[in-house]
Amino acid sequence: MRLTLIFLLTIAVCRADDITHAAGQIFNSILPNLISNSVTGQQGNTGSNTLQQIGTVVGGVVDYAKKKSYEDLLKQVQDSTTDDDLLRVGEEMFNSDVNNAINYIEVNVQGKTSAMSKNDQAQNNLLNVPDNVWNGPTIRPFVALFDNYHKNVIRPEFVTPNEESEQTTFINTILATGPIRSLMAHLVNKGLTQLNEYNEQVELFRKIWFTKYARHWTGVCKCSCAFENVFMAELKSDQVLGLHSWLFFAKRELDHKANYLGYIDKLDLAGKGLILKQHSILSETKDAPEVNMFVGTSPELETALYTLCFMARPDRPCKLRYNNINFIIQTKTIRADNVPLIDTAYPVFG
């Protein structure tokens, strides 16, 4: 009788598509004990022990059934996050950005230009980044990912065990930082309690930022991912995609593979960096006429802001503010294997 009651309770809390899975777990766990007790005639605490095992399995099944799918997580964040939430959490992220590098780098914006002009209004590099910044605790594992990708969107890429390890190192590193902790606190506060589990946090970031998908119209090559587009750059024929990371751009300047032509507009973020709209040429011939990027901010702050806005305001302006300075994060999504992922994300102002 007790067994029947427990099984019925399990059915009640499980989603319809979990019932078979739950029943299988229960009976696979307890059936050997029930048979053994019946054959040997053992008495004593065996019935109690079996019921304890049933309770353990049922508890696990209930937790499994309560776990939200990836798309359910996204929908819950979208539905429950208010505009005031975004302003508050965004401000918290900036305030906790202890690895901000703006005071340790040189930013030389030089002459003003436009998206249409090909005249070079900047004779020097945009950025000068000293070694101590490159060796920063979150910048070093972030930059280590740059050589894992090829810029051509139709060139096959295969994730090696070492590259997967570098992804994990980066995720583990930023999960310990203030901006990401602010993000996780917000998500849990909105009912995403499974993100109290560290492994769930790791897998969420891995799915959003490192899931491979196809950009080319043929769809035959899953040669791109959110990290590659947002924090690096890609080439689709002669079109430059992404290029929204100041650290990646600084690396390209050091390698003489980026020619900064001048700034189009800029917004000072009250000592926490700036948002720069600029015009550059990549690889000598590839025109990037209007590129938006943060400058001086940490990888974890940018990752936190982009993740928040992708989850809360996908494909819509995500209005944020720091120290009474208003700006927007614009995300665009792409569906891969029938789930939404980040196509691109970047800051906007004005």
mmCIF file with all atom_site columns, C-alpha atoms in Angstrom, residues 107-113 117-127 243 249-250 252-253 256-266 274 276-283 288 291 293 295:
data_model
loop_
_atom_site.group_PDB
_atom_site.id
_atom_site.type_symbol
_atom_site.label_atom_id
_atom_site.label_alt_id
_atom_site.label_comp_id
_atom_site.label_asym_id
_atom_site.label_entity_id
_atom_site.label_seq_id
_atom_site.pdbx_PDB_ins_code
_atom_site.Cartn_x
_atom_site.Cartn_y
_atom_site.Cartn_z
_atom_site.occupancy
_atom_site.B_iso_or_equiv
_atom_site.pdbx_formal_charge
_atom_site.auth_seq_id
_atom_site.auth_comp_id
_atom_site.auth_asym_id
_atom_site.auth_atom_id
_atom_site.pdbx_PDB_model_num
ATOM 1  C CA . VAL A 1 107 ? 43.251 54.522 -24.956 1.00 0.00 ? 107 VAL A CA 1
ATOM 2  C CA . ASN A 1 108 ? 44.116 56.823 -27.856 1.00 0.00 ? 108 ASN A CA 1
ATOM 3  C CA . VAL A 1 109 ? 40.899 57.582 -29.735 1.00 0.00 ? 109 VAL A CA 1
ATOM 4  C CA . GLN A 1 110 ? 42.555 60.241 -31.987 1.00 0.00 ? 110 GLN A CA 1
ATOM 5  C CA . GLY A 1 111 ? 40.553 61.661 -34.897 1.00 0.00 ? 111 GLY A CA 1
ATOM 6  C CA . LYS A 1 112 ? 36.855 61.381 -35.559 1.00 0.00 ? 112 LYS A CA 1
ATOM 7  C CA . THR A 1 113 ? 35.614 59.501 -38.621 1.00 0.00 ? 113 THR A CA 1
ATOM 8  C CA . SER A 1 117 ? 34.965 57.273 -44.749 1.00 0.00 ? 117 SER A CA 1
ATOM 9  C CA . LYS A 1 118 ? 38.071 55.274 -45.698 1.00 0.00 ? 118 LYS A CA 1
ATOM 10 C CA . ASN A 1 119 ? 40.434 58.045 -44.624 1.00 0.00 ? 119 ASN A CA 1
ATOM 11 C CA . ASP A 1 120 ? 42.744 57.137 -41.768 1.00 0.00 ? 120 ASP A CA 1
ATOM 12 C CA . GLN A 1 121 ? 42.172 59.620 -38.936 1.00 0.00 ? 121 GLN A CA 1
ATOM 13 C CA . ALA A 1 122 ? 44.374 57.719 -36.476 1.00 0.00 ? 122 ALA A CA 1
ATOM 14 C CA . GLN A 1 123 ? 48.089 57.319 -37.070 1.00 0.00 ? 123 GLN A CA 1
ATOM 15 C CA . ASN A 1 124 ? 48.631 55.266 -33.898 1.00 0.00 ? 124 ASN A CA 1
ATOM 16 C CA . ASN A 1 125 ? 47.067 52.209 -32.348 1.00 0.00 ? 125 ASN A CA 1
ATOM 17 C CA . LEU A 1 126 ? 43.861 52.634 -30.415 1.00 0.00 ? 126 LEU A CA 1
ATOM 18 C CA . LEU A 1 127 ? 45.096 50.603 -27.443 1.00 0.00 ? 127 LEU A CA 1
ATOM 19 C CA . LEU A 1 243 ? 34.613 42.340 -33.166 1.00 0.00 ? 243 LEU A CA 1
ATOM 20 C CA . PHE A 1 249 ? 41.114 44.147 -30.925 1.00 0.00 ? 249 PHE A CA 1
ATOM 21 C CA . ALA A 1 250 ? 44.254 45.026 -28.950 1.00 0.00 ? 250 ALA A CA 1
ATOM 22 C CA . ARG A 1 252 ? 44.996 42.213 -33.508 1.00 0.00 ? 252 ARG A CA 1
ATOM 23 C CA . GLU A 1 253 ? 46.719 45.582 -33.310 1.00 0.00 ? 253 GLU A CA 1
ATOM 24 C CA . HIS A 1 256 ? 49.490 44.246 -37.162 1.00 0.00 ? 256 HIS A CA 1
ATOM 25 C CA . LYS A 1 257 ? 46.191 42.725 -38.314 1.00 0.00 ? 257 LYS A CA 1
ATOM 26 C CA . ALA A 1 258 ? 43.943 45.638 -37.381 1.00 0.00 ? 258 ALA A CA 1
ATOM 27 C CA . ASN A 1 259 ? 44.138 49.220 -38.604 1.00 0.00 ? 259 ASN A CA 1
ATOM 28 C CA . TYR A 1 260 ? 42.143 51.613 -36.451 1.00 0.00 ? 260 TYR A CA 1
ATOM 29 C CA . LEU A 1 261 ? 40.848 54.486 -38.628 1.00 0.00 ? 261 LEU A CA 1
ATOM 30 C CA . GLY A 1 262 ? 39.264 56.610 -35.892 1.00 0.00 ? 262 GLY A CA 1
ATOM 31 C CA . TYR A 1 263 ? 36.254 56.834 -33.620 1.00 0.00 ? 263 TYR A CA 1
ATOM 32 C CA . ILE A 1 264 ? 32.693 57.555 -34.659 1.00 0.00 ? 264 ILE A CA 1
ATOM 33 C CA . ASP A 1 265 ? 31.319 58.215 -31.179 1.00 0.00 ? 265 ASP A CA 1
ATOM 34 C CA . LYS A 1 266 ? 32.154 57.414 -27.558 1.00 0.00 ? 266 LYS A CA 1
ATOM 35 C CA . LEU A 1 274 ? 33.928 53.575 -22.121 1.00 0.00 ? 274 LEU A CA 1
ATOM 36 C CA . LEU A 1 276 ? 33.400 53.115 -28.295 1.00 0.00 ? 276 LEU A CA 1
ATOM 37 C CA . LYS A 1 277 ? 31.920 53.133 -31.774 1.00 0.00 ? 277 LYS A CA 1
ATOM 38 C CA . GLN A 1 278 ? 34.807 52.931 -34.218 1.00 0.00 ? 278 GLN A CA 1
ATOM 39 C CA . HIS A 1 279 ? 35.859 52.177 -37.788 1.00 0.00 ? 279 HIS A CA 1
ATOM 40 C CA . SER A 1 280 ? 38.659 49.723 -38.551 1.00 0.00 ? 280 SER A CA 1
ATOM 41 C CA . ILE A 1 281 ? 40.193 47.583 -41.263 1.00 0.00 ? 281 ILE A CA 1
ATOM 42 C CA . LEU A 1 282 ? 41.022 43.962 -40.426 1.00 0.00 ? 282 LEU A CA 1
ATOM 43 C CA . SER A 1 283 ? 43.636 41.832 -42.198 1.00 0.00 ? 283 SER A CA 1
ATOM 44 C CA . ALA A 1 288 ? 34.603 46.917 -40.286 1.00 0.00 ? 288 ALA A CA 1
ATOM 45 C CA . VAL A 1 291 ? 32.009 48.452 -34.515 1.00 0.00 ? 291 VAL A CA 1
ATOM 46 C CA . MET A 1 293 ? 32.681 47.686 -27.972 1.00 0.00 ? 293 MET A CA 1
ATOM 47 C CA . VAL A 1 295 ? 36.862 49.393 -23.523 1.00 0.00 ? 295 VAL A CA 1
#
